[in-house]
PDB file of C-alpha atoms and ligand atoms in Angstrom:
ATOM      1  CA  MET U  29      27.013  14.235   5.267  1.00 80.00           C
ATOM      2  CA  SER U  30      23.672  12.346   4.711  1.00 89.00           C
ATOM      3  CA  LEU U  31      22.070  12.658   1.189  1.00 95.00           C
ATOM      4  CA  GLY U  32      17.849  13.291   1.942  1.00 98.00           C
ATOM      5  CA  LEU U  33      16.017  10.141   0.794  1.00 98.00           C
ATOM      6  CA  ALA U  34      12.448  10.363  -0.150  1.00 98.00           C
ATOM      7  CA  ILE U  35      10.329   7.063   0.481  1.00 98.00           C
ATOM      8  CA  VAL U  36       7.260   6.812  -2.166  1.00 98.00           C
ATOM      9  CA  GLY U  37       5.464   3.284  -1.402  1.00 98.00           C
ATOM     10  CA  HIS U  38       6.389   1.958   1.920  1.00 98.00           C
ATOM     11  CA  GLY U  39       5.651  -1.714   1.467  1.00 96.00           C
ATOM     12  CA  LYS U  40       7.848  -4.604   0.815  1.00 94.00           C
ATOM     13  CA  MET U  41      10.244  -2.671  -0.843  1.00 96.00           C
ATOM     14  CA  GLY U  42       9.961   0.547   0.877  1.00 98.00           C
ATOM     15  CA  LYS U  43      10.803  -0.950   4.015  1.00 98.00           C
ATOM     16  CA  LEU U  44      13.268  -2.659   2.996  1.00 97.00           C
ATOM     17  CA  ILE U  45      14.978   0.096   1.346  1.00 98.00           C
ATOM     18  CA  GLU U  46      14.498   2.497   5.025  1.00 98.00           C
ATOM     19  CA  ARG U  47      16.023  -0.191   6.667  1.00 98.00           C
ATOM     20  CA  LEU U  48      19.250  -0.097   4.009  1.00 97.00           C
ATOM     21  CA  ALA U  49      19.256   3.691   3.903  1.00 98.00           C
ATOM     22  CA  PRO U  50      21.454   4.764   6.574  1.00 97.00           C
ATOM     23  CA  GLU U  51      24.406   2.132   6.181  1.00 97.00           C
ATOM     24  CA  HIS U  52      24.375   3.347   2.319  1.00 96.00           C
ATOM     25  CA  GLY U  53      24.878   7.490   3.488  1.00 97.00           C
ATOM     26  CA  PHE U  54      20.779   8.027   3.072  1.00 97.00           C
ATOM     27  CA  GLU U  55      18.360   9.857   5.416  1.00 98.00           C
ATOM     28  CA  VAL U  56      15.387   8.891   5.517  1.00 98.00           C
ATOM     29  CA  ARG U  57      13.166  13.195   4.873  1.00 98.00           C
ATOM     30  CA  ALA U  58       9.495  11.454   4.101  1.00 98.00           C
ATOM     31  CA  LYS U  59       7.461   8.874   3.445  1.00 98.00           C
ATOM     32  CA  PHE U  60       4.615   7.802   1.576  1.00 98.00           C
ATOM     33  CA  ASP U  61       1.894   5.079   0.599  1.00 97.00           C
ATOM     34  CA  GLY U  62      -1.403   5.221  -0.619  1.00 96.00           C
ATOM     35  CA  ARG U  63      -2.968   5.962   2.201  1.00 95.00           C
ATOM     36  CA  ASN U  64      -1.461   9.282   2.767  1.00 94.00           C
ATOM     37  CA  ASN U  65      -0.330   9.491  -1.078  1.00 96.00           C
ATOM     38  CA  GLY U  66      -3.356   8.371  -3.001  1.00 89.00           C
ATOM     39  CA  ASN U  67      -2.875  10.233  -6.361  1.00 85.00           C
ATOM     40  CA  ALA U  68       0.185  12.327  -5.783  1.00 87.00           C
ATOM     41  CA  GLN U  69      -1.176  14.691  -3.735  1.00 92.00           C
ATOM     42  CA  ALA U  70       0.566  14.492  -1.019  1.00 97.00           C
ATOM     43  CA  LEU U  71       4.292  15.231  -2.824  1.00 98.00           C
ATOM     44  CA  SER U  72       4.760  18.817  -2.504  1.00 97.00           C
ATOM     45  CA  ARG U  73       7.776  21.119  -1.660  1.00 97.00           C
ATOM     46  CA  GLU U  74       6.920  21.263   1.742  1.00 97.00           C
ATOM     47  CA  THR U  75       6.462  17.585   2.561  1.00 98.00           C
ATOM     48  CA  LEU U  76      10.069  17.191  -0.075  1.00 98.00           C
ATOM     49  CA  ARG U  77      12.066  19.751   1.704  1.00 97.00           C
ATOM     50  CA  GLY U  78      15.743  18.281   1.927  1.00 96.00           C
ATOM     51  CA  VAL U  79      14.778  15.010  -0.359  1.00 98.00           C
ATOM     52  CA  ASP U  80      17.844  14.806  -2.753  1.00 97.00           C
ATOM     53  CA  VAL U  81      16.051  11.676  -4.616  1.00 98.00           C
ATOM     54  CA  ALA U  82      12.936   9.560  -4.244  1.00 98.00           C
ATOM     55  CA  VAL U  83      12.699   6.063  -4.863  1.00 98.00           C
ATOM     56  CA  GLU U  84       9.490   5.016  -5.680  1.00 98.00           C
ATOM     57  CA  PHE U  85       7.927   1.341  -5.257  1.00 98.00           C
ATOM     58  CA  THR U  86       4.383   1.475  -5.589  1.00 97.00           C
ATOM     59  CA  ALA U  87       1.867  -0.101  -7.993  1.00 94.00           C
ATOM     60  CA  PRO U  88       1.249  -0.138 -11.671  1.00 92.00           C
ATOM     61  CA  GLN U  89      -1.665   2.942 -11.341  1.00 94.00           C
ATOM     62  CA  ALA U  90       0.376   5.202  -9.128  1.00 96.00           C
ATOM     63  CA  ALA U  91       3.473   5.084 -10.533  1.00 97.00           C
ATOM     64  CA  LEU U  92       3.501   7.424 -13.261  1.00 97.00           C
ATOM     65  CA  GLU U  93       1.334  10.422 -11.285  1.00 97.00           C
ATOM     66  CA  ASN U  94       4.268   9.935  -8.517  1.00 98.00           C
ATOM     67  CA  ILE U  95       7.126  10.256 -11.620  1.00 98.00           C
ATOM     68  CA  ARG U  96       5.137  13.354 -12.700  1.00 98.00           C
ATOM     69  CA  ARG U  97       4.526  15.077  -9.256  1.00 98.00           C
ATOM     70  CA  LEU U  98       8.265  14.779  -8.552  1.00 98.00           C
ATOM     71  CA  ALA U  99       9.908  15.982 -11.951  1.00 98.00           C
ATOM     72  CA  VAL U 100       7.743  18.918 -11.722  1.00 97.00           C
ATOM     73  CA  LEU U 101       8.915  19.574  -8.296  1.00 97.00           C
ATOM     74  CA  GLY U 102      12.399  18.670  -9.320  1.00 97.00           C
ATOM     75  CA  VAL U 103      12.972  16.013  -7.641  1.00 98.00           C
ATOM     76  CA  ASN U 104      15.232  13.211  -9.315  1.00 98.00           C
ATOM     77  CA  ALA U 105      13.764   9.716  -9.092  1.00 98.00           C
ATOM     78  CA  VAL U 106      14.364   5.850  -8.265  1.00 98.00           C
ATOM     79  CA  VAL U 107      11.357   3.981  -9.804  1.00 98.00           C
ATOM     80  CA  GLY U 108      11.488   0.215  -9.459  1.00 96.00           C
ATOM     81  CA  THR U 109       7.601  -0.015  -9.550  1.00 95.00           C
ATOM     82  CA  THR U 110       6.534  -2.187 -12.782  1.00 89.00           C
ATOM     83  CA  GLY U 111       3.461  -2.951 -14.885  1.00 86.00           C
ATOM     84  CA  TRP U 112       3.112   1.289 -15.766  1.00 91.00           C
ATOM     85  CA  LEU U 113       5.993   0.940 -19.181  1.00 86.00           C
ATOM     86  CA  GLU U 114       3.169   1.543 -21.502  1.00 88.00           C
ATOM     87  CA  GLN U 115       3.615   4.500 -20.112  1.00 95.00           C
ATOM     88  CA  LEU U 116       7.241   5.547 -20.587  1.00 94.00           C
ATOM     89  CA  ALA U 117       6.390   8.214 -23.155  1.00 97.00           C
ATOM     90  CA  SER U 118       4.682  10.786 -20.775  1.00 97.00           C
ATOM     91  CA  ALA U 119       7.226   9.654 -17.564  1.00 97.00           C
ATOM     92  CA  ARG U 120       9.845  10.889 -20.467  1.00 97.00           C
ATOM     93  CA  GLU U 121       8.449  13.749 -21.204  1.00 98.00           C
ATOM     94  CA  ALA U 122       8.030  14.787 -17.296  1.00 98.00           C
ATOM     95  CA  VAL U 123      11.250  14.013 -16.527  1.00 98.00           C
ATOM     96  CA  GLU U 124      12.837  16.072 -19.545  1.00 98.00           C
ATOM     97  CA  GLN U 125      10.273  18.989 -18.522  1.00 98.00           C
ATOM     98  CA  GLY U 126      11.807  19.000 -14.943  1.00 97.00           C
ATOM     99  CA  LYS U 127      15.282  18.613 -16.051  1.00 98.00           C
ATOM    100  CA  THR U 128      15.011  15.688 -13.524  1.00 98.00           C
ATOM    101  CA  GLY U 129      16.650  12.531 -13.565  1.00 97.00           C
ATOM    102  CA  LEU U 130      14.932   8.888 -13.559  1.00 97.00           C
ATOM    103  CA  VAL U 131      16.313   5.611 -13.104  1.00 97.00           C
ATOM    104  CA  TRP U 132      13.527   2.675 -13.808  1.00 95.00           C
ATOM    105  CA  ALA U 133      14.746  -1.058 -13.866  1.00 92.00           C
ATOM    106  CA  PRO U 134      11.763  -3.642 -13.466  1.00 87.00           C
ATOM    107  CA  ASN U 135      14.648  -5.412 -11.803  1.00 90.00           C
ATOM    108  CA  PHE U 136      17.165  -4.488 -10.346  1.00 93.00           C
ATOM    109  CA  SER U 137      19.300  -7.587  -9.802  1.00 93.00           C
ATOM    110  CA  VAL U 138      22.475  -7.536 -11.013  1.00 95.00           C
ATOM    111  CA  GLY U 139      22.338 -11.197 -11.758  1.00 96.00           C
ATOM    112  CA  VAL U 140      18.689 -10.919 -13.806  1.00 94.00           C
ATOM    113  CA  ASN U 141      20.379  -7.755 -15.864  1.00 94.00           C
ATOM    114  CA  LEU U 142      23.595 -10.167 -16.858  1.00 96.00           C
ATOM    115  CA  PHE U 143      20.774 -12.876 -17.194  1.00 95.00           C
ATOM    116  CA  PHE U 144      19.133 -10.032 -20.153  1.00 92.00           C
ATOM    117  CA  ASP U 145      22.159  -9.911 -21.797  1.00 93.00           C
ATOM    118  CA  VAL U 146      22.596 -13.571 -22.004  1.00 94.00           C
ATOM    119  CA  VAL U 147      19.059 -14.114 -23.144  1.00 90.00           C
ATOM    120  CA  ALA U 148      19.895 -11.561 -25.604  1.00 90.00           C
ATOM    121  CA  HIS U 149      22.577 -13.361 -26.890  1.00 92.00           C
ATOM    122  CA  ALA U 150      20.426 -16.767 -27.190  1.00 90.00           C
ATOM    123  CA  ALA U 151      17.828 -15.147 -28.652  1.00 87.00           C
ATOM    124  CA  ALA U 152      20.238 -13.763 -31.643  1.00 89.00           C
ATOM    125  CA  LEU U 153      21.963 -17.649 -31.967  1.00 89.00           C
ATOM    126  CA  PHE U 154      18.561 -19.179 -32.100  1.00 86.00           C
ATOM    127  CA  ALA U 155      16.880 -16.792 -34.545  1.00 84.00           C
ATOM    128  CA  GLY U 156      18.610 -17.803 -37.512  1.00 84.00           C
ATOM    129  CA  HIS U 157      17.105 -21.703 -37.142  1.00 85.00           C
ATOM    130  CA  SER U 158      13.184 -21.428 -37.357  1.00 81.00           C
ATOM    131  CA  GLU U 159      12.985 -25.125 -36.484  1.00 83.00           C
ATOM    132  CA  TYR U 160      13.473 -23.282 -32.763  1.00 80.00           C
ATOM    133  CA  GLU U 161      10.948 -21.480 -30.719  1.00 75.00           C
ATOM    134  CA  ALA U 162      10.910 -20.104 -27.713  1.00 72.00           C
ATOM    135  CA  TRP U 163       9.227 -19.830 -24.599  1.00 72.00           C
ATOM    136  CA  GLY U 164       9.178 -17.725 -21.173  1.00 74.00           C
ATOM    137  CA  TRP U 165       7.687 -19.482 -18.179  1.00 75.00           C
ATOM    138  CA  GLU U 166       7.024 -17.449 -14.934  1.00 76.00           C
ATOM    139  CA  ILE U 167       6.754 -18.900 -11.274  1.00 74.00           C
ATOM    140  CA  HIS U 168       6.322 -16.221  -8.445  1.00 71.00           C
ATOM    141  CA  HIS U 169       5.050 -15.640  -5.176  1.00 68.00           C
ATOM    142  CA  GLY U 170       0.921 -15.751  -5.071  1.00 66.00           C
ATOM    143  CA  ALA U 171       0.778 -12.129  -3.082  1.00 68.00           C
ATOM    144  CA  LYS U 172       2.676 -10.693  -6.775  1.00 68.00           C
ATOM    145  CA  LYS U 173      -0.048  -8.258  -8.045  1.00 69.00           C
ATOM    146  CA  ASP U 174       1.455  -7.353 -11.518  1.00 67.00           C
ATOM    147  CA  GLU U 175       1.493 -10.274 -14.190  1.00 67.00           C
ATOM    148  CA  LEU U 176       3.272 -10.819 -16.048  1.00 73.00           C
ATOM    149  CA  SER U 177       5.943  -9.234 -14.381  1.00 79.00           C
ATOM    150  CA  GLY U 178       8.142  -6.740 -15.276  1.00 80.00           C
ATOM    151  CA  THR U 179      11.208  -9.075 -16.091  1.00 84.00           C
ATOM    152  CA  LEU U 180       9.818 -11.523 -18.059  1.00 83.00           C
ATOM    153  CA  LYS U 181       8.335  -8.516 -19.868  1.00 82.00           C
ATOM    154  CA  LYS U 182      11.733  -7.286 -20.054  1.00 85.00           C
ATOM    155  CA  LEU U 183      13.107 -10.694 -21.191  1.00 85.00           C
ATOM    156  CA  ALA U 184      10.245 -10.446 -23.800  1.00 83.00           C
ATOM    157  CA  GLU U 185      11.412  -7.471 -25.116  1.00 84.00           C
ATOM    158  CA  GLU U 186      15.528  -8.382 -25.100  1.00 85.00           C
ATOM    159  CA  MET U 187      14.003 -11.374 -27.048  1.00 84.00           C
ATOM    160  CA  ARG U 188      12.459  -9.928 -29.766  1.00 82.00           C
ATOM    161  CA  ALA U 189      15.055  -7.112 -30.277  1.00 84.00           C
ATOM    162  CA  ALA U 190      17.845  -9.781 -31.098  1.00 81.00           C
ATOM    163  CA  ALA U 191      15.903 -12.140 -32.865  1.00 76.00           C
ATOM    164  CA  GLY U 192      14.132  -8.952 -35.237  1.00 67.00           C
ATOM    165  CA  LYS U 193      10.629 -11.034 -35.094  1.00 57.00           C
ATOM    166  CA  LYS U 194       7.694 -10.438 -33.934  1.00 51.00           C
ATOM    167  CA  GLY U 195       5.100 -13.309 -33.034  1.00 47.00           C
ATOM    168  CA  PHE U 196       8.117 -15.852 -32.418  1.00 45.00           C
ATOM    169  CA  PHE U 197       7.375 -16.186 -28.740  1.00 48.00           C
ATOM    170  CA  GLU U 198       5.047 -17.809 -26.485  1.00 46.00           C
ATOM    171  CA  PHE U 199       4.541 -16.634 -22.958  1.00 46.00           C
ATOM    172  CA  LYS U 200       3.110 -19.021 -19.942  1.00 49.00           C
ATOM    173  CA  GLU U 201       2.929 -18.169 -16.614  1.00 48.00           C
ATOM    174  CA  ILE U 202       2.525 -20.422 -13.676  1.00 48.00           C
ATOM    175  CA  LEU U 203       1.318 -18.766 -10.545  1.00 50.00           C
ATOM    176  CA  GLY U 204       2.154 -20.381  -7.015  1.00 45.00           C
ATOM    177  CA  GLU U 205       2.815 -20.031  -3.430  1.00 44.00           C
ATOM    178  CA  LEU U 206       6.679 -20.945  -3.021  1.00 37.00           C
ATOM    179  CA  GLY U 207       6.804 -23.474   0.247  1.00 35.00           C
TER     180      GLY U 207
HETATM  181  N1  NAP B 117      12.658  -3.151  -9.762  1.00 78.12           N
HETATM  182  C1  NAP B 117      12.588  -4.040  -9.271  1.00 78.12           C
HETATM  183  O1  NAP B 117      13.742  -4.823  -9.189  1.00 78.12           O
HETATM  184  C2  NAP B 117      11.508  -4.539  -7.874  1.00 78.12           C
HETATM  185  C3  NAP B 117      11.984  -5.369  -7.074  1.00 78.12           C
HETATM  186  C4  NAP B 117      10.527  -5.813  -6.252  1.00 78.12           C
HETATM  187  C5  NAP B 117       9.109  -5.079  -6.339  1.00 78.12           C
HETATM  188  N2  NAP B 117       9.030  -4.743  -7.464  1.00 78.12           N
HETATM  189  C6  NAP B 117       8.180  -3.521  -7.821  1.00 78.12           C
HETATM  190  O2  NAP B 117       7.914  -2.540  -7.077  1.00 78.12           O
HETATM  191  C7  NAP B 117       6.630  -2.443  -6.358  1.00 78.12           C
HETATM  192  C8  NAP B 117       5.907  -2.372  -5.351  1.00 78.12           C
HETATM  193  O3  NAP B 117       6.455  -3.968  -4.595  1.00 78.12           O
HETATM  194  P1  NAP B 117       6.560  -4.237  -2.910  1.00 78.12           P
HETATM  195  O4  NAP B 117       6.768  -5.703  -2.743  1.00 78.12           O
HETATM  196  O5  NAP B 117       7.195  -3.296  -2.780  1.00 78.12           O
HETATM  197  O6  NAP B 117       4.572  -3.806  -2.779  1.00 78.12           O
HETATM  198  P2  NAP B 117       3.714  -3.620  -1.830  1.00 78.12           P
HETATM  199  O7  NAP B 117       4.374  -4.334  -0.650  1.00 78.12           O
HETATM  200  O8  NAP B 117       2.376  -3.815  -1.992  1.00 78.12           O
HETATM  201  O9  NAP B 117       3.868  -2.305  -1.621  1.00 78.12           O
HETATM  202  C9  NAP B 117       3.540  -1.037  -2.161  1.00 78.12           C
HETATM  203  C10 NAP B 117       3.720  -0.084  -1.388  1.00 78.12           C
HETATM  204  O10 NAP B 117       2.968   1.850  -2.363  1.00 78.12           O
HETATM  205  C11 NAP B 117       2.049   2.096  -1.591  1.00 78.12           C
HETATM  206  N3  NAP B 117       1.477   2.607  -2.507  1.00 78.12           N
HETATM  207  C12 NAP B 117       0.161   2.359  -3.477  1.00 78.12           C
HETATM  208  N4  NAP B 117      -0.245   3.489  -3.993  1.00 78.12           N
HETATM  209  C13 NAP B 117       0.766   4.633  -3.650  1.00 78.12           C
HETATM  210  C14 NAP B 117       0.726   6.091  -3.945  1.00 78.12           C
HETATM  211  N5  NAP B 117      -0.042   6.318  -4.840  1.00 78.12           N
HETATM  212  N6  NAP B 117       1.858   7.123  -3.479  1.00 78.12           N
HETATM  213  C15 NAP B 117       2.663   6.528  -2.544  1.00 78.12           C
HETATM  214  N7  NAP B 117       2.611   4.647  -2.465  1.00 78.12           N
HETATM  215  C16 NAP B 117       1.390   4.244  -2.853  1.00 78.12           C
HETATM  216  C17 NAP B 117       1.568   1.131  -0.636  1.00 78.12           C
HETATM  217  O11 NAP B 117       0.185   1.384   0.171  1.00 78.12           O
HETATM  218  P3  NAP B 117      -1.087   1.182   0.703  1.00 78.12           P
HETATM  219  O12 NAP B 117      -0.660  -0.210   1.242  1.00 78.12           O
HETATM  220  O13 NAP B 117      -1.519   2.344   1.258  1.00 78.12           O
HETATM  221  O14 NAP B 117      -1.536   1.048  -0.169  1.00 78.12           O
HETATM  222  C18 NAP B 117       2.430   0.091  -0.460  1.00 78.12           C
HETATM  223  O15 NAP B 117       2.932   0.883   0.774  1.00 78.12           O
HETATM  224  C19 NAP B 117       5.654  -3.242  -7.436  1.00 78.12           C
HETATM  225  O16 NAP B 117       5.264  -2.954  -8.970  1.00 78.12           O
HETATM  226  C20 NAP B 117       6.584  -4.598  -7.811  1.00 78.12           C
HETATM  227  O17 NAP B 117       6.040  -5.478  -8.746  1.00 78.12           O
HETATM  228  C21 NAP B 117      10.357  -4.418  -8.445  1.00 78.12           C
END
């Protein structure tokens, strides 16, 4: 039997998830975008009937309200949206109150998650050598809306935690079209 999926954010990622859902045992039972769910008001018991989990790939300003609404309605969520991390405490509170589950990652790639560990290890090794500093450069497609990306912020967080120093890193961003 298929699990019911809601797609919250029907953009590039939402459409990809919709296409891949059936082969992973999910049936898409609801879809929302910025037009029909501007401030999360379209998320209701009725529209989410039969939904076991919602996948949220929207925009930084939309994520928290969607997370709150899903939690109130008792729907588990997987959130890939970036750029809302400073609101994580509010999201945590909502999810705890709703007794739902939430999985969030700025990047779901297995390779990138291994790279987070590699970077943390490298930062710890370099931390004891004050003659070395670290920089993060980011190059991404020109249509990306949030900058710096959640992935680069997560790398910075890993480096700071492992190196145990603040102000040890400097970040530069290069925006560009990759041909
Ligand atoms: N964690 C990861 O591995 C990962 C990977 C890729 C992308 N991302 C992140 O995921 C997010 C989405 O990426 P994307 O490339 O799919 O963006 P996108 O193509 O711009 O799609 C965003 C979608 O969200 C919709 N939306 C906006 N506000 C909404 C709301 N309140 N309720 C429901 N839908 C809403 C938009 O609808 P309208 O067009 O009607 O406004 C659009 O369909 C970004 O933050 C991106 O950085 C994360």
